């Protein structure tokens, strides 16, 4: 989880590959209307996000019901969004959050290099304003998103109790 440019997709894909799990990018679950809004630099409202969060919850629920594991790269900026992602009745550790905390300077540089993604630097101020850092009670792993993806993946795998293969 994290704001645009935090490295969610890069770290998520790398983690999923290392664990041999499926990877899903929450960006792929947005409606065409939401993508058009973001492409135009218009931040989404909670009402805009509600169907998206429902679709992500279904994806997570289907994964858990199948007895498989997956990595989902998702902004999950607010506590209420994180709660909405976890299916009702899921085991306490069935869904884990990793917050890629990244400085605004690093985020700005990364977003300035984007050429094809709809979430550009124009959305960064609203994302930072919306972000609610995970509370201690959420037990999210918080990592420095400016670090290289392989280092972050090693930290995440250790946190999940998975052996690290070199």
Coordinates of N, CA, C and O in Angstrom, one line a residue:
X1 N 0.8 -1.2 0.0 CA 0.0 0.0 0.0 C 0.9 1.2 0.0 O 2.0 1.2 0.4
X2 N 0.3 2.3 -0.5 CA 1.0 3.6 -0.5 C 0.5 4.5 -1.6 O -0.4 4.1 -2.4
X3 N 1.0 5.7 -1.6 CA 0.5 6.7 -2.6 C 1.1 6.4 -3.9 O 2.0 5.5 -4.1
X4 N 0.6 7.1 -5.0 CA 1.1 6.9 -6.3 C 2.6 7.2 -6.3 O 3.1 8.1 -5.8
X5 N 3.3 6.3 -7.0 CA 4.8 6.4 -7.1 C 5.6 5.8 -6.0 O 6.8 5.8 -6.0
X6 N 4.9 5.2 -5.0 CA 5.6 4.6 -3.9 C 6.4 3.3 -4.2 O 7.3 2.9 -3.5
X7 N 6.0 2.7 -5.4 CA 6.7 1.5 -5.8 C 5.8 0.2 -5.6 O 6.4 -0.9 -5.6
X8 N 4.5 0.4 -5.4 CA 3.7 -0.7 -5.1 C 3.7 -1.8 -6.2 O 3.8 -3.0 -5.9
X9 N 3.6 -1.4 -7.5 CA 3.6 -2.4 -8.5 C 5.0 -3.1 -8.7 O 5.1 -4.3 -8.8
X10 N 6.0 -2.3 -8.6 CA 7.4 -2.9 -8.8 C 7.7 -3.9 -7.6 O 8.1 -5.0 -7.8
X11 N 7.4 -3.5 -6.4 CA 7.7 -4.3 -5.2 C 6.7 -5.5 -5.2 O 7.1 -6.6 -5.0
X12 N 5.5 -5.2 -5.5 CA 4.5 -6.3 -5.5 C 4.8 -7.4 -6.5 O 4.7 -8.6 -6.2
X13 N 5.1 -7.0 -7.7 CA 5.5 -8.0 -8.8 C 6.7 -8.8 -8.3 O 6.8 -10.0 -8.5
X14 N 7.7 -8.1 -7.8 CA 8.9 -8.8 -7.4 C 8.6 -9.7 -6.2 O 9.1 -10.9 -6.2
X15 N 7.8 -9.3 -5.3 CA 7.4 -10.2 -4.2 C 6.6 -11.4 -4.7 O 6.9 -12.5 -4.3
X16 N 5.6 -11.2 -5.5 CA 4.8 -12.3 -6.1 C 5.7 -13.3 -6.8 O 5.5 -14.5 -6.7
X17 N 6.6 -12.8 -7.6 CA 7.6 -13.7 -8.3 C 8.4 -14.5 -7.4 O 8.6 -15.7 -7.6
X18 N 8.9 -13.8 -6.3 CA 9.8 -14.5 -5.4 C 9.0 -15.6 -4.6 O 9.5 -16.7 -4.3
X19 N 7.7 -15.4 -4.3 CA 6.9 -16.3 -3.6 C 6.1 -17.3 -4.5 O 5.5 -18.2 -4.0
X20 N 6.2 -17.1 -5.8 CA 5.4 -17.9 -6.8 C 3.9 -17.8 -6.5 O 3.2 -18.8 -6.5
X21 N 3.5 -16.5 -6.2 CA 2.1 -16.2 -6.0 C 1.6 -15.4 -7.1 O 2.3 -14.8 -7.9
X22 N 0.3 -15.4 -7.3 CA -0.4 -14.5 -8.3 C -0.2 -13.0 -7.9 O 0.0 -12.7 -6.7
X23 N -0.2 -12.2 -8.9 CA -0.1 -10.7 -8.6 C -1.2 -10.0 -9.2 O -1.6 -10.3 -10.4
X24 N -1.8 -9.1 -8.5 CA -2.9 -8.3 -9.0 C -2.6 -6.8 -8.7 O -2.0 -6.5 -7.6
X25 N -2.8 -6.0 -9.7 CA -2.6 -4.5 -9.5 C -4.0 -3.9 -9.4 O -4.8 -4.0 -10.3
X26 N -4.3 -3.2 -8.3 CA -5.6 -2.6 -8.1 C -5.9 -1.6 -9.1 O -7.1 -1.4 -9.4
X27 N -4.9 -1.0 -9.8 CA -5.2 -0.1 -10.9 C -6.0 -0.7 -12.0 O -6.8 -0.1 -12.6
X28 N -5.9 -2.1 -12.2 CA -6.6 -2.8 -13.2 C -8.0 -3.0 -12.9 O -8.8 -3.4 -13.7
X29 N -8.4 -2.7 -11.7 CA -9.8 -2.9 -11.2 C -10.6 -1.6 -11.3 O -11.8 -1.6 -11.0
X30 N -10.0 -0.5 -11.6 CA -10.7 0.8 -11.7 C -11.7 0.8 -12.9 O -11.3 0.3 -13.9
X31 N -12.8 1.5 -12.8 CA -13.7 1.7 -13.9 C -13.1 2.6 -14.9 O -12.2 3.4 -14.5
X32 N -13.6 2.6 -16.1 CA -13.1 3.5 -17.1 C -13.4 5.0 -16.7 O -12.5 5.9 -17.0
X33 N -14.5 5.2 -16.0 CA -14.8 6.6 -15.5 C -13.7 7.1 -14.5 O -13.3 8.2 -14.5
X34 N -13.4 6.2 -13.6 CA -12.4 6.5 -12.6 C -11.0 6.8 -13.2 O -10.3 7.7 -12.9
X35 N -10.6 6.0 -14.2 CA -9.4 6.2 -14.9 C -9.4 7.5 -15.6 O -8.4 8.3 -15.5
X36 N -10.5 7.9 -16.3 CA -10.6 9.1 -17.0 C -10.5 10.3 -16.0 O -9.8 11.3 -16.3
X37 N -11.1 10.2 -14.8 CA -11.0 11.2 -13.8 C -9.5 11.4 -13.4 O -9.1 12.6 -13.3
X38 N -8.9 10.3 -13.1 CA -7.5 10.4 -12.6 C -6.6 10.9 -13.7 O -5.7 11.7 -13.5
X39 N -6.8 10.5 -14.9 CA -6.0 10.9 -16.1 C -6.1 12.5 -16.2 O -5.2 13.1 -16.6
X40 N -7.3 13.0 -15.9 CA -7.6 14.4 -16.0 C -7.0 15.2 -14.8 O -7.2 16.4 -14.7
X41 N -6.5 14.4 -13.8 CA -5.9 15.0 -12.6 C -7.0 15.3 -11.5 O -6.7 16.0 -10.5
X42 N -8.1 14.6 -11.6 CA -9.2 14.8 -10.7 C -9.1 13.7 -9.6 O -9.3 12.5 -10.0
X43 N -8.9 14.0 -8.4 CA -8.9 13.0 -7.3 C -10.2 12.2 -7.2 O -11.3 12.8 -7.4
X44 N -10.1 11.0 -6.9 CA -11.4 10.2 -6.6 C -12.0 10.5 -5.3 O -11.2 10.8 -4.3
X45 N -13.3 10.4 -5.2 CA -14.0 10.5 -3.9 C -14.2 9.1 -3.3 O -14.0 8.1 -4.0
X46 N -14.6 9.1 -2.1 CA -15.0 7.8 -1.5 C -16.0 7.1 -2.3 O -16.0 5.9 -2.4
X47 N -17.0 7.9 -2.8 CA -18.1 7.3 -3.6 C -17.5 6.7 -4.9 O -18.0 5.6 -5.3
X48 N -16.5 7.3 -5.5 CA -15.9 6.8 -6.7 C -15.1 5.5 -6.4 O -15.1 4.6 -7.2
X49 N -14.6 5.4 -5.2 CA -13.7 4.3 -4.8 C -14.6 3.1 -4.4 O -14.1 1.9 -4.4
X50 N -15.8 3.3 -3.9 CA -16.6 2.2 -3.3 C -16.7 1.0 -4.2 O -16.4 -0.2 -3.8
X51 N -17.1 1.1 -5.5 CA -17.2 -0.1 -6.3 C -15.9 -0.8 -6.6 O -15.8 -2.0 -6.7
X52 N -14.8 0.0 -6.6 CA -13.5 -0.5 -6.8 C -13.0 -1.3 -5.6 O -12.5 -2.4 -5.7
X53 N -13.3 -0.8 -4.4 CA -13.0 -1.5 -3.2 C -13.8 -2.8 -3.1 O -13.2 -3.9 -2.6
X54 N -15.0 -2.8 -3.5 CA -15.9 -4.0 -3.5 C -15.3 -5.1 -4.5 O -15.2 -6.2 -4.1
X55 N -14.8 -4.6 -5.6 CA -14.2 -5.6 -6.6 C -12.9 -6.2 -6.0 O -12.7 -7.4 -6.2
X56 N -12.1 -5.3 -5.4 CA -10.9 -5.8 -4.8 C -11.2 -6.8 -3.6 O -10.5 -7.8 -3.5
X57 N -12.2 -6.5 -2.8 CA -12.6 -7.4 -1.7 C -13.0 -8.8 -2.3 O -12.6 -9.8 -1.8
X58 N -13.8 -8.8 -3.4 CA -14.2 -10.0 -4.1 C -12.9 -10.8 -4.6 O -12.9 -12.0 -4.4
X59 N -12.0 -10.1 -5.1 CA -10.7 -10.7 -5.6 C -10.0 -11.4 -4.4 O -9.6 -12.5 -4.5
X60 N -9.9 -10.7 -3.3 CA -9.2 -11.2 -2.2 C -10.0 -12.4 -1.6 O -9.4 -13.4 -1.3
X61 N -11.3 -12.2 -1.5 CA -12.2 -13.3 -1.0 C -12.1 -14.6 -1.8 O -11.9 -15.7 -1.3
X62 N -12.1 -14.4 -3.2 CA -12.0 -15.5 -4.1 C -10.6 -16.2 -3.9 O -10.5 -17.5 -3.9
X63 N -9.6 -15.5 -3.7 CA -8.2 -16.0 -3.5 C -8.2 -16.8 -2.2 O -7.7 -18.0 -2.2
X64 N -8.7 -16.3 -1.1 CA -8.8 -17.0 0.2 C -9.6 -18.2 0.1 O -9.2 -19.3 0.6
X65 N -10.8 -18.1 -0.5 CA -11.7 -19.3 -0.6 C -11.0 -20.4 -1.5 O -11.3 -21.6 -1.2
X66 N -10.2 -20.1 -2.4 CA -9.5 -21.0 -3.3 C -8.3 -21.7 -2.5 O -7.7 -22.6 -3.0
X67 N -8.0 -21.1 -1.4 CA -6.8 -21.6 -0.6 C -5.5 -21.3 -1.2 O -4.5 -21.9 -0.9
X68 N -5.5 -20.2 -2.0 CA -4.2 -19.8 -2.6 C -3.8 -18.4 -2.0 O -4.5 -17.9 -1.1
X69 N -2.6 -18.0 -2.4 CA -2.1 -16.7 -1.9 C -1.8 -15.8 -3.1 O -1.6 -16.2 -4.2
X70 N -1.8 -14.5 -2.8 CA -1.6 -13.5 -3.9 C -1.0 -12.2 -3.3 O -1.2 -12.0 -2.1
X71 N -0.5 -11.4 -4.1 CA 0.0 -10.1 -3.7 C -0.9 -9.1 -4.5 O -1.1 -9.2 -5.7
X72 N -1.4 -8.1 -3.8 CA -2.2 -7.1 -4.4 C -1.6 -5.7 -4.2 O -1.4 -5.3 -3.0
X73 N -1.2 -5.1 -5.2 CA -0.7 -3.7 -5.1 C -1.9 -2.7 -5.1 O -2.6 -2.7 -6.1
X74 N -2.0 -2.1 -4.0 CA -3.2 -1.2 -3.9 C -2.9 0.0 -3.0 O -2.2 -0.2 -2.0
X75 N -3.4 1.1 -3.3 CA -3.1 2.3 -2.5 C -3.6 2.2 -1.1 O -2.8 2.5 -0.1
X76 N -4.8 1.7 -0.8 CA -5.3 1.5 0.5 C -5.0 2.7 1.4 O -4.5 2.5 2.5
X77 N -5.3 3.9 1.0 CA -4.8 5.1 1.7 C -5.4 5.3 3.0 O -4.8 5.9 3.9
X78 N -6.7 4.9 3.2 CA -7.3 5.2 4.5 C -7.6 3.9 5.2 O -7.8 2.8 4.6
X79 N -7.7 4.0 6.5 CA -8.0 2.9 7.3 C -9.3 2.2 6.9 O -9.4 1.0 6.8
X80 N -10.3 3.0 6.6 CA -11.6 2.5 6.1 C -11.5 1.7 4.8 O -12.2 0.7 4.6
X81 N -10.6 2.1 3.9 CA -10.3 1.3 2.7 C -9.7 0.0 3.1 O -10.0 -1.0 2.5
X82 N -8.7 0.0 4.0 CA -8.1 -1.2 4.4 C -9.1 -2.2 5.0 O -9.1 -3.4 4.7
X83 N -9.9 -1.7 5.8 CA -11.0 -2.5 6.4 C -11.9 -3.1 5.4 O -12.2 -4.3 5.4
X84 N -12.2 -2.3 4.4 CA -13.1 -2.7 3.3 C -12.5 -3.8 2.4 O -13.2 -4.6 1.8
X85 N -11.2 -3.8 2.4 CA -10.5 -4.8 1.6 C -10.5 -6.2 2.2 O -10.5 -7.2 1.5
X86 N -10.6 -6.3 3.5 CA -10.5 -7.6 4.2 C -11.9 -8.2 4.2 O -12.8 -7.7 4.8
X87 N -12.0 -9.4 3.6 CA -13.3 -10.1 3.6 C -13.8 -10.4 5.0 O -13.1 -10.8 5.9
X88 N -15.1 -10.3 5.2 CA -15.8 -10.6 6.4 C -15.5 -12.1 6.7 O -15.6 -13.0 5.9
X89 N -15.1 -12.4 8.0 CA -14.8 -13.7 8.4 C -13.4 -14.2 8.0 O -13.1 -15.4 8.3
X90 N -12.6 -13.4 7.4 CA -11.2 -13.8 7.1 C -10.4 -14.0 8.4 O -10.6 -13.3 9.4
X91 N -9.5 -15.0 8.4 CA -8.7 -15.2 9.5 C -7.8 -14.0 9.8 O -7.6 -13.2 8.9
X92 N -7.5 -13.7 11.1 CA -6.8 -12.5 11.4 C -5.6 -12.1 10.6 O -5.4 -11.0 10.3
X93 N -4.8 -13.1 10.2 CA -3.6 -12.8 9.5 C -3.7 -13.2 8.0 O -2.7 -13.3 7.3
X94 N -4.9 -13.4 7.5 CA -5.1 -13.8 6.1 C -4.8 -12.7 5.2 O -4.3 -13.0 4.1
X95 N -5.0 -11.5 5.6 CA -4.6 -10.3 4.7 C -3.6 -9.5 5.5 O -3.9 -9.0 6.6
X96 N -2.5 -9.2 4.9 CA -1.4 -8.4 5.5 C -1.2 -7.2 4.7 O -1.2 -7.3 3.5
X97 N -0.9 -6.1 5.3 CA -0.6 -4.9 4.7 C 0.9 -4.5 4.8 O 1.5 -4.6 5.9
X98 N 1.5 -4.0 3.8 CA 2.9 -3.5 3.8 C 2.8 -2.1 3.2 O 2.3 -1.8 2.1
X99 N 3.1 -1.1 4.1 CA 3.1 0.3 3.7 C 4.4 0.7 3.1 O 5.4 0.7 3.9
X100 N 4.5 1.1 1.9 CA 5.7 1.6 1.3 C 5.7 3.1 1.6 O 5.2 4.0 0.8
X101 N 6.3 3.5 2.7 CA 6.4 4.9 3.1 C 7.6 5.6 2.3 O 8.7 5.1 2.3
X102 N 7.2 6.6 1.5 CA 8.2 7.2 0.6 C 8.1 8.7 0.7 O 7.0 9.3 0.7
X103 N 9.2 9.4 0.7 CA 9.2 10.9 0.8 C 8.6 11.5 -0.4 O 8.6 11.0 -1.5
X104 N 7.9 12.7 -0.2 CA 7.4 13.4 -1.3 C 8.4 13.7 -2.4 O 8.0 13.7 -3.6
X105 N 9.6 14.0 -2.1 CA 10.6 14.3 -3.1 C 10.8 13.1 -4.0 O 10.9 13.2 -5.2
X106 N 11.0 11.9 -3.4 CA 11.2 10.7 -4.2 C 9.9 10.4 -5.0 O 10.0 10.1 -6.2
X107 N 8.8 10.5 -4.4 CA 7.5 10.3 -5.2 C 7.4 11.3 -6.4 O 7.1 10.8 -7.5
X108 N 7.7 12.5 -6.2 CA 7.7 13.5 -7.3 C 8.6 13.1 -8.4 O 8.2 13.2 -9.6
X109 N 9.8 12.7 -8.1 CA 10.8 12.3 -9.1 C 10.3 11.1 -9.9 O 10.3 11.1 -11.1
X110 N 9.8 10.1 -9.2 CA 9.2 8.9 -9.8 C 8.1 9.2 -10.7 O 8.0 8.8 -11.9
X111 N 7.1 10.0 -10.2 CA 5.9 10.4 -11.0 C 6.3 11.2 -12.2 O 5.6 11.1 -13.3
X112 N 7.3 12.0 -12.1 CA 7.7 12.9 -13.3 C 8.3 12.0 -14.4 O 8.2 12.4 -15.6
X113 N 8.8 10.8 -14.1 CA 9.3 9.9 -15.1 C 8.2 9.1 -15.8 O 8.4 8.4 -16.8
X114 N 7.0 9.0 -15.2 CA 5.9 8.2 -15.8 C 5.5 8.8 -17.1 O 5.3 10.0 -17.2
X115 N 5.3 8.0 -18.1 CA 4.8 8.4 -19.4 C 3.5 7.9 -19.8 O 2.7 8.5 -20.5
X116 N 3.1 6.7 -19.3 CA 1.9 6.1 -19.8 C 0.8 5.8 -18.7 O -0.3 5.6 -19.0
X117 N 1.2 5.9 -17.4 CA 0.3 5.7 -16.4 C -0.6 6.9 -16.1 O -0.1 8.0 -16.2
X118 N -1.8 6.7 -15.8 CA -2.8 7.8 -15.6 C -2.6 8.5 -14.3 O -3.0 9.7 -14.1
X119 N -1.9 7.9 -13.3 CA -1.7 8.5 -12.0 C -0.4 9.3 -12.1 O 0.7 8.7 -11.9
X120 N -0.5 10.6 -12.3 CA 0.7 11.4 -12.5 C 0.9 12.3 -11.3 O 0.1 12.2 -10.3
X121 N 1.9 13.1 -11.3 CA 2.2 14.0 -10.2 C 1.1 14.9 -9.8 O 1.1 15.4 -8.6
X122 N 0.2 15.2 -10.7 CA -0.9 16.1 -10.3 C -1.8 15.5 -9.2 O -2.5 16.3 -8.5
X123 N -1.8 14.2 -9.1 CA -2.6 13.5 -8.0 C -1.9 13.4 -6.7 O -2.5 13.1 -5.7
X124 N -0.6 13.6 -6.7 CA 0.2 13.4 -5.5 C -0.3 14.2 -4.3 O -0.4 13.7 -3.2
X125 N -0.5 15.5 -4.4 CA -1.0 16.3 -3.2 C -2.3 15.7 -2.6 O -2.4 15.6 -1.4
X126 N -3.2 15.3 -3.4 CA -4.5 14.8 -2.9 C -4.2 13.4 -2.2 O -4.8 13.0 -1.2
X127 N -3.3 12.6 -2.8 CA -3.0 11.3 -2.3 C -2.3 11.4 -0.9 O -2.7 10.7 0.0
X128 N -1.4 12.4 -0.8 CA -0.7 12.6 0.5 C -1.7 13.1 1.5 O -1.6 12.8 2.7
X129 N -2.6 14.0 1.1 CA -3.6 14.5 2.0 C -4.6 13.4 2.5 O -5.1 13.4 3.6
X130 N -4.9 12.4 1.6 CA -5.8 11.3 2.0 C -5.1 10.3 2.8 O -5.8 9.6 3.6
X131 N -3.9 10.1 2.6 CA -3.1 9.0 3.3 C -3.3 9.0 4.8 O -3.0 10.1 5.5
X132 N -3.7 7.9 5.4 CA -3.8 7.7 6.8 C -2.8 6.6 7.1 O -3.0 5.4 6.7
X133 N -1.7 6.9 7.7 CA -0.6 5.9 8.0 C -1.3 4.8 8.8 O -2.2 5.1 9.7
X134 N -0.9 3.6 8.6 CA -1.5 2.5 9.4 C -1.2 2.7 10.9 O -0.1 3.0 11.3
X135 N -2.2 2.4 11.7 CA -2.0 2.5 13.2 C -1.3 1.2 13.7 O -1.3 0.2 13.0
X136 N -0.8 1.3 14.9 CA -0.1 0.2 15.5 C -1.1 -1.0 15.6 O -0.6 -2.2 15.4
X137 N -2.3 -0.8 15.8 CA -3.3 -1.9 15.9 C -3.6 -2.6 14.6 O -4.1 -3.7 14.5
X138 N -3.1 -2.0 13.5 CA -3.3 -2.6 12.2 C -2.2 -3.6 11.8 O -2.3 -4.4 10.9
X139 N -1.1 -3.6 12.6 CA 0.0 -4.5 12.4 C 0.5 -4.5 11.0 O 0.9 -5.6 10.5
X140 N 0.5 -3.4 10.3 CA 1.1 -3.3 9.0 C 2.6 -3.2 9.1 O 3.1 -2.6 10.0
X141 N 3.3 -3.8 8.1 CA 4.7 -3.7 8.0 C 5.0 -2.4 7.3 O 4.4 -2.1 6.2
X142 N 5.8 -1.5 7.9 CA 6.1 -0.2 7.3 C 7.5 -0.2 6.8 O 8.4 -0.5 7.7
X143 N 7.8 0.0 5.5 CA 9.1 0.0 5.0 C 9.4 1.2 4.3 O 8.5 2.0 3.8
X144 N 10.7 1.5 4.1 CA 11.2 2.7 3.3 C 11.1 2.4 1.9 O 11.9 1.7 1.3
X145 N 10.0 3.0 1.2 CA 9.8 2.7 -0.2 C 10.9 3.3 -1.1 O 10.8 3.0 -2.3
X146 N 11.8 4.0 -0.6 CA 12.9 4.5 -1.5 C 14.0 3.5 -1.7 O 14.8 3.6 -2.6
X147 N 14.0 2.4 -0.8 CA 15.0 1.4 -0.9 C 14.8 0.5 -2.2 O 13.6 0.5 -2.7
X148 N 15.8 -0.1 -2.6 CA 15.6 -1.0 -3.8 C 14.6 -2.1 -3.6 O 14.5 -2.7 -2.5
X149 N 13.9 -2.5 -4.6 CA 12.8 -3.5 -4.5 C 13.3 -4.8 -3.9 O 12.7 -5.4 -3.1
X150 N 14.5 -5.3 -4.4 CA 15.0 -6.6 -3.8 C 15.2 -6.6 -2.3 O 14.9 -7.5 -1.6
X151 N 15.6 -5.4 -1.8 CA 15.8 -5.3 -0.3 C 14.5 -5.3 0.4 O 14.3 -5.9 1.4
X152 N 13.5 -4.6 -0.2 CA 12.2 -4.5 0.4 C 11.5 -5.9 0.4 O 10.9 -6.3 1.4
X153 N 11.7 -6.6 -0.7 CA 11.1 -7.9 -0.8 C 11.7 -8.9 0.2 O 11.0 -9.6 0.9
X154 N 13.0 -8.8 0.4 CA 13.6 -9.6 1.5 C 13.1 -9.3 2.8 O 12.8 -10.2 3.6
X155 N 12.9 -8.0 3.1 CA 12.3 -7.6 4.4 C 10.8 -8.1 4.6 O 10.5 -8.6 5.6
X156 N 10.1 -8.0 3.5 CA 8.7 -8.5 3.5 C 8.6 -10.0 3.7 O 7.8 -10.5 4.5
X157 N 9.5 -10.7 3.0 CA 9.5 -12.2 3.1 C 9.8 -12.6 4.5 O 9.2 -13.5 5.1
X158 N 10.8 -11.9 5.1 CA 11.2 -12.2 6.5 C 10.0 -12.0 7.4 O 9.7 -12.8 8.3
X159 N 9.3 -10.9 7.2 CA 8.1 -10.5 8.0 C 7.0 -11.6 7.9 O 6.3 -11.9 8.9
X160 N 6.9 -12.1 6.7 CA 5.9 -13.2 6.5 C 6.3 -14.6 6.9 O 5.5 -15.5 6.9
X161 N 7.6 -14.7 7.3 CA 8.1 -16.0 7.7 C 8.5 -16.9 6.6 O 8.6 -18.1 6.8
X162 N 8.8 -16.3 5.4 CA 9.2 -17.1 4.3 C 10.7 -17.1 4.1 O 11.3 -16.0 4.3
X163 N 11.3 -18.2 3.8 CA 12.8 -18.2 3.6 C 13.1 -17.4 2.4 O 12.4 -17.3 1.4
X164 N 14.3 -16.8 2.5 CA 14.8 -16.0 1.4 C 15.8 -16.8 0.6 O 16.8 -17.3 1.2
X165 N 15.6 -17.0 -0.6 CA 16.5 -17.7 -1.5 C 17.4 -16.7 -2.3 O 16.9 -15.8 -2.9
X166 N 18.7 -17.0 -2.2 CA 19.6 -16.1 -3.0 C 20.2 -16.9 -4.1 O 20.1 -18.0 -4.3

